[in-house]
Short mmCIF file of C-alpha atoms and ligand atoms in Angstrom, two decimals:
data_model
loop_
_atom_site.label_atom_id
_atom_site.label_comp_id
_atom_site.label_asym_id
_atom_site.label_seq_id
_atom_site.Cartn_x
_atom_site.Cartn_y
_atom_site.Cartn_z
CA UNK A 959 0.00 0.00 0.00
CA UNK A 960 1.48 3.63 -0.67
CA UNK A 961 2.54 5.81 1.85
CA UNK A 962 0.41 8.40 2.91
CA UNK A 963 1.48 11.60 1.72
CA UNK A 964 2.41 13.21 5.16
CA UNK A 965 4.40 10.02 6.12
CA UNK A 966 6.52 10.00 2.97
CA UNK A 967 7.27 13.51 2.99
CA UNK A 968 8.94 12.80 7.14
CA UNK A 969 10.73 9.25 5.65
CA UNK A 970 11.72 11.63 2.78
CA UNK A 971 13.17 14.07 5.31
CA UNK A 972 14.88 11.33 7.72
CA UNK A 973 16.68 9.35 5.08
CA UNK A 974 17.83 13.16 3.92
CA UNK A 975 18.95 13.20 7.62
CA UNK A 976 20.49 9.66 7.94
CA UNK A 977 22.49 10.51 4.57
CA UNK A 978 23.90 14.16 5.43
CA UNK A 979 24.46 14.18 9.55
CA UNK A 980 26.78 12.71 11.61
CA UNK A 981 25.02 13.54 15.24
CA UNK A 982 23.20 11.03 16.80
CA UNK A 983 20.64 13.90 17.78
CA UNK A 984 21.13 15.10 14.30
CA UNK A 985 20.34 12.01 12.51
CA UNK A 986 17.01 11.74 15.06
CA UNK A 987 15.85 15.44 14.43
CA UNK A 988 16.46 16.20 18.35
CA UNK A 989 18.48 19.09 19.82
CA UNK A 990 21.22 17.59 21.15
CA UNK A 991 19.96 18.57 25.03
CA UNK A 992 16.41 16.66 24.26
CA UNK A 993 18.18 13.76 23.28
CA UNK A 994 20.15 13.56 26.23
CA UNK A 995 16.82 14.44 28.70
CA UNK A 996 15.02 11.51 26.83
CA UNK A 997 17.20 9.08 26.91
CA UNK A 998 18.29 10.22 30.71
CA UNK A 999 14.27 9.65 31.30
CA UNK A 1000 14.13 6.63 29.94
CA UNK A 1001 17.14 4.75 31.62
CA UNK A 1002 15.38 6.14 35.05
CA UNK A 1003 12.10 4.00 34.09
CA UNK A 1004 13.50 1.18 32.12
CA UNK A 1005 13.86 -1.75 34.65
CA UNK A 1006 15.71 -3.79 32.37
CA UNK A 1007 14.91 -7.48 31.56
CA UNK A 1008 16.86 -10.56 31.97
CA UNK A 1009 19.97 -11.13 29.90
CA UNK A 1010 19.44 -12.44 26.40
CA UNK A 1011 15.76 -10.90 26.01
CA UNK A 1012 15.02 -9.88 22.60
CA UNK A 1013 14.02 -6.16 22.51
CA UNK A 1014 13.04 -4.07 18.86
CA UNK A 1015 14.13 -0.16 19.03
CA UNK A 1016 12.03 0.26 15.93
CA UNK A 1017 12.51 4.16 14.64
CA UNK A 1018 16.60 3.64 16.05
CA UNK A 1019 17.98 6.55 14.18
CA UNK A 1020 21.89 6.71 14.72
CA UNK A 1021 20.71 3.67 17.29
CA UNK A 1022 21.52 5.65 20.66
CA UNK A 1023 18.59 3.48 22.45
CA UNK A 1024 19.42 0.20 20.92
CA UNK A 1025 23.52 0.56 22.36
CA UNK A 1026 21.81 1.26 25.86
CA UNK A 1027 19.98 -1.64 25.62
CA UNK A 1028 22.60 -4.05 24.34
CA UNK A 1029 24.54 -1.85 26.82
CA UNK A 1030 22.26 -3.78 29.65
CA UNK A 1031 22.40 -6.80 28.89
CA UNK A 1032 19.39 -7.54 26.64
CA UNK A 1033 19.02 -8.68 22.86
CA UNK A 1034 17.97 -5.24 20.55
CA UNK A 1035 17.38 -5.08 17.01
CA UNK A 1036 17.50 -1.63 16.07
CA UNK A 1037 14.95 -1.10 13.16
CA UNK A 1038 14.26 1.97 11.16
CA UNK A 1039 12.62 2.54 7.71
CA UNK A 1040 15.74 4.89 6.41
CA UNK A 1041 18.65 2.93 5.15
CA UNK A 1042 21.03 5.64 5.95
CA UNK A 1043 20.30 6.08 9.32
CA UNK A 1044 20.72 2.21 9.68
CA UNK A 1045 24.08 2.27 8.62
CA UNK A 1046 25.10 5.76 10.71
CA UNK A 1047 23.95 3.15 13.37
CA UNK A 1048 25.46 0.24 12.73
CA UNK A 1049 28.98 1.99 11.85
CA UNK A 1050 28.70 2.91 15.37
CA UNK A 1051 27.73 0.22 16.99
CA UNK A 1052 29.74 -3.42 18.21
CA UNK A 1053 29.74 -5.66 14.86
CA UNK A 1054 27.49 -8.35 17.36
CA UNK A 1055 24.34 -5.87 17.23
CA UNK A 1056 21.68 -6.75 14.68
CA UNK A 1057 20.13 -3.99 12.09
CA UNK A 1058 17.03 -3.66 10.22
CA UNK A 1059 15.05 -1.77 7.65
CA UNK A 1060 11.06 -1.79 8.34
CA UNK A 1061 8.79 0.08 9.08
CA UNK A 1062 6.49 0.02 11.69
CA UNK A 1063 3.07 -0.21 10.15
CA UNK A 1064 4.26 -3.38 8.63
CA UNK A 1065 6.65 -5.25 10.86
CA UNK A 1066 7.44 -8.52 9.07
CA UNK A 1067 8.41 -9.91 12.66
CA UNK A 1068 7.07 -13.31 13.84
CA UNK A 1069 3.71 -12.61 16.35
CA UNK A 1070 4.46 -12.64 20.02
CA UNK A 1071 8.30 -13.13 19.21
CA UNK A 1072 9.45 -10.63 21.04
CA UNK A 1073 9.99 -9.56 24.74
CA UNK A 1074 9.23 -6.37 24.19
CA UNK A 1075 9.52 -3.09 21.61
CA UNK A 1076 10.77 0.84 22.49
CA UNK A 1077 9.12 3.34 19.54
CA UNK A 1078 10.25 6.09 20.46
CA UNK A 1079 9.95 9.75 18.52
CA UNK A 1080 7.89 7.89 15.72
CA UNK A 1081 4.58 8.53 16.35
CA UNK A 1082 4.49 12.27 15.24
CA UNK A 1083 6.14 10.91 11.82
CA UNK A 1084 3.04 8.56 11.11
CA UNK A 1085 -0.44 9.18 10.04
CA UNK A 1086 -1.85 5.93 10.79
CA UNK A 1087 0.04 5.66 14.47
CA UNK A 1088 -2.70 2.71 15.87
CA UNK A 1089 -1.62 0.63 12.92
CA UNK A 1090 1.63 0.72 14.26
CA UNK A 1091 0.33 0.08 18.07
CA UNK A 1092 -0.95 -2.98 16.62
CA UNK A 1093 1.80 -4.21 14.62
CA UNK A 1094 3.99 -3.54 17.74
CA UNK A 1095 1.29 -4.86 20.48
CA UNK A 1096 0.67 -8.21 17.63
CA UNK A 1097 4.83 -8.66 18.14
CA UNK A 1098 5.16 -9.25 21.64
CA UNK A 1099 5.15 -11.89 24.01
CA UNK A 1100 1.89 -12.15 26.70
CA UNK A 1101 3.68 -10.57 29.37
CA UNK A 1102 5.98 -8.45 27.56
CA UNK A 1103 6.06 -5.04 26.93
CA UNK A 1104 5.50 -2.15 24.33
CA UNK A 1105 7.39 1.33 25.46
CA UNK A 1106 5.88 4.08 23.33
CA UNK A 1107 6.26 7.93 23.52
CA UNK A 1108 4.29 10.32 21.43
CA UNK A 1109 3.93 14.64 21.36
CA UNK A 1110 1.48 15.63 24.03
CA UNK A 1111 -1.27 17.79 22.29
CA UNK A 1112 -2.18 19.34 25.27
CA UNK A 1113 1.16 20.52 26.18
CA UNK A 1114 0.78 23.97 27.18
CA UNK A 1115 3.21 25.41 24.72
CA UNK A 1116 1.87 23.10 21.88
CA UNK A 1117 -2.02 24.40 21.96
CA UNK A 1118 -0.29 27.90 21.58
CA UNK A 1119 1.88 26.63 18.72
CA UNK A 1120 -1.84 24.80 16.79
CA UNK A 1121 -3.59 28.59 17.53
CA UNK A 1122 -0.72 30.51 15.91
CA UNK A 1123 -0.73 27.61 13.22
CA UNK A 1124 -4.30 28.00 12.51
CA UNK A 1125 -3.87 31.70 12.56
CA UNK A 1126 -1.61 31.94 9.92
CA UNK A 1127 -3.54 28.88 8.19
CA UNK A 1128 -0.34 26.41 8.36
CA UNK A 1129 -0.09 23.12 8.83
CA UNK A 1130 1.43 21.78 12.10
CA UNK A 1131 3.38 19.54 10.36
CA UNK A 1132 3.72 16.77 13.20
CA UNK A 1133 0.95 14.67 14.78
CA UNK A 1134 0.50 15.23 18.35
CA UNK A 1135 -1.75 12.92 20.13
CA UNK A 1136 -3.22 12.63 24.08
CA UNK A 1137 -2.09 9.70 26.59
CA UNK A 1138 -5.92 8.74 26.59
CA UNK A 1139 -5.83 8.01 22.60
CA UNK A 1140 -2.53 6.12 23.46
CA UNK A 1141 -3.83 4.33 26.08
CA UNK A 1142 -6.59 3.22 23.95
CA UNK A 1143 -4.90 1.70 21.06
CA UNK A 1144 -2.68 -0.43 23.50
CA UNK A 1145 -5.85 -1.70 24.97
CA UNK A 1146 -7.60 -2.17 21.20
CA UNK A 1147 -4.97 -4.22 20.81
CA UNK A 1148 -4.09 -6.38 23.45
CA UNK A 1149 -2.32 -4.76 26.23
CA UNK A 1150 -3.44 -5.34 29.87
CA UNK A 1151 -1.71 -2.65 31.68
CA UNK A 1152 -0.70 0.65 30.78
CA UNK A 1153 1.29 3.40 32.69
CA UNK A 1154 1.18 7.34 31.60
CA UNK A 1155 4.89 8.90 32.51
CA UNK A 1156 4.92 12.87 31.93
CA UNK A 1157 8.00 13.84 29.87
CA UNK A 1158 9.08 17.62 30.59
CA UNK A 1159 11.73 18.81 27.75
CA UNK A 1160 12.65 22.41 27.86
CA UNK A 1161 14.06 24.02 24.96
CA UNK A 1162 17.71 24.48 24.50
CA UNK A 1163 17.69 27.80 25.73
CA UNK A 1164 16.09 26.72 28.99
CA UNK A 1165 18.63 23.83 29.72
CA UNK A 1166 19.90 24.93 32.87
CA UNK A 1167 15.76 24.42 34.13
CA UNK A 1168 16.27 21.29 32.90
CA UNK A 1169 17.53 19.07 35.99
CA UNK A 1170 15.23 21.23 37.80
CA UNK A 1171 12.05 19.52 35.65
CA UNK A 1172 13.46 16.52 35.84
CA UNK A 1173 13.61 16.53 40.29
CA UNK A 1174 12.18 13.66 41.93
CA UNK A 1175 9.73 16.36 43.40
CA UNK A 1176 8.67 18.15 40.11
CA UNK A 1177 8.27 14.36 38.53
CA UNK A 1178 6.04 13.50 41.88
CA UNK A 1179 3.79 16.82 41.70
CA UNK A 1180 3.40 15.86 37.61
CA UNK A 1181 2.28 12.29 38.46
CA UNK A 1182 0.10 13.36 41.37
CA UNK A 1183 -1.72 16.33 39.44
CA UNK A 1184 -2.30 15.04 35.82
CA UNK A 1185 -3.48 17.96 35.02
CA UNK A 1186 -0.09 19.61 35.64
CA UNK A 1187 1.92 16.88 33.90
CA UNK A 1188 -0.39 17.39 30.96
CA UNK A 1189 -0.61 21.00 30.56
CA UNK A 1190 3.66 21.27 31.06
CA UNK A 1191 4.75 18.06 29.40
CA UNK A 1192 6.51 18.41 26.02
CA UNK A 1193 6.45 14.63 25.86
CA UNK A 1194 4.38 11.33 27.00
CA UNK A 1195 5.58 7.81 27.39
CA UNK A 1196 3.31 5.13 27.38
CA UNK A 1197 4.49 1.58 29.10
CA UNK A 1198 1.91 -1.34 28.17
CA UNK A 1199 2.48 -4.69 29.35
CA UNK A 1200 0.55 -7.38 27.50
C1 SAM B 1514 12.82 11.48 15.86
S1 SAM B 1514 13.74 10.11 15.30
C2 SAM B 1514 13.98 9.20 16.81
C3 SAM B 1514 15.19 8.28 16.79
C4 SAM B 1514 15.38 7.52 18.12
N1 SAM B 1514 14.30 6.60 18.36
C5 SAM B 1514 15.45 8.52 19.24
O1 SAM B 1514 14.44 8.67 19.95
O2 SAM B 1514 16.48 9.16 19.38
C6 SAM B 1514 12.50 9.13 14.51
C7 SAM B 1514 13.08 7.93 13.78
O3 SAM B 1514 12.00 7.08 13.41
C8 SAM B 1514 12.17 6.66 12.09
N2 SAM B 1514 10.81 6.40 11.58
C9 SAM B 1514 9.80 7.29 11.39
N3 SAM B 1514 8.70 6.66 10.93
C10 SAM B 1514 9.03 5.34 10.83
C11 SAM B 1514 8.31 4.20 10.42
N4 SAM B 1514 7.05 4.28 9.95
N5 SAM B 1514 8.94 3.00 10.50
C12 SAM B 1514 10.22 2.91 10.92
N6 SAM B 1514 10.97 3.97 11.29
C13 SAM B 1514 10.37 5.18 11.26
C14 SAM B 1514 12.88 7.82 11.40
O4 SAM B 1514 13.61 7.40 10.26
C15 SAM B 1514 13.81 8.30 12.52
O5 SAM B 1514 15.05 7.65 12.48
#
């Protein structure tokens, strides 16, 4: 089936990416600071798995997750649907670590093969982003897991960003979608638990804030007033457990 027109214009604009920068932020579209605060957020949730567990990073980029996780112990296939970005990856990567090109709407990966799947900075590239919850849900293991994280429409700064956009009759140009529509999908498809973390980024001119955001405290008044982590989270991460 063809692309849709909005998803082959961003696999258009990451293979451009893949091909031209040498960054692992670059490759990924991040500023280098975000990259760092996501992946920083992410080894504070990830509890692991045991050794040998066979993880997909599907959308790896320059594969900065998929080293973490090999990093830890666990099996990773990195996975992204722009060749050059593959090979940025696997250039920098040991020679053991295994490399694919797919895409995640289509995974051509066995059902409930895997132990679990990270997808993360995807979903604002894809126009069809519960087909791809259920090709990633369909791949894992009962009991595994599906780590997911997505723009958060109702990010503060982001409803201002769609009224200035619809002021000066632009398109936003990214998909942005809620933890509730998130949520859903994973159940749609199979998942039996699901946990909402808030993911505060601040712009690079904002770093020093940054640790600040990131406090046990700030993270514990997010969590305990949604409405808080909604309205000032750049970011959501979705953890569903089948
Ligand atoms: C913003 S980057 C994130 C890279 C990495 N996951 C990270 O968070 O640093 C998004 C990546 O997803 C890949 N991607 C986007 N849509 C995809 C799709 N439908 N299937 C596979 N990869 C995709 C892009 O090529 C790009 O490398």
């Amino acid at each position: 089936m063809p692309r849709p027109k909005f998803e082959e214009q961003w696999r258009q604009r990451f293979i451009q990416r893949g091909t031209v920068c040498q960054d692992d932020a670059d490759i990924a579209g991040w500023t280098r600071s975000g990259l760092e605060a996501r992946l920083r957020n992410f080894q504070r949730l990830w509890p692991g798995d045991v050794p040998g567990a066979l993880w997909l990073d599907v959308g790896c980029g320059a594969g900065s997750y998929t080293r973490y996780l090999a990093e830890q112990g666990v099996t990773p296939i990195g996975m992204d649907y722009s060749l050059p970005s593959v090979q940025k990856a696997r250039e920098r990567s040991s020679a053991a670590m295994t490399w694919a090109v797919g895409d995640v709407t289509q995974l051509a990966i066995r059902p409930a093969s895997l132990d679990g799947v990270l997808c993360f900075g995807v979903m604002q590239a894809l126009s069809r982003p519960e087909q791809a919850v259920a090709e990633m849900v369909g791949s894992v293991r009962d009991g595994g897991e599906v780590w997911v994280d997505a723009l958060n429409r109702d990010c503060l700064f982001t409803r201002i960003k769609r009224v200035v956009a619809r002021l000066r009759r632009r398109p936003l140009g990214l998909r942005y979608d809620t933890p509730g529509e998130l949520s859903s999908w994973m159940r749609r498809h199979g998942a039996r638990e699901v946990e909402i973390h808030w993911i505060p980024i601040l712009p690079a001119r904002l770093q020093r804030l940054q640790p600040w955001v990131e406090s046990g405290s700030f993270r514990a008044l997010l969590s305990r007033v949604p409405v808080l982590g909604s309205l000032l989270s750049h970011a959501v991460l979705i953890r569903a457990r089948l």
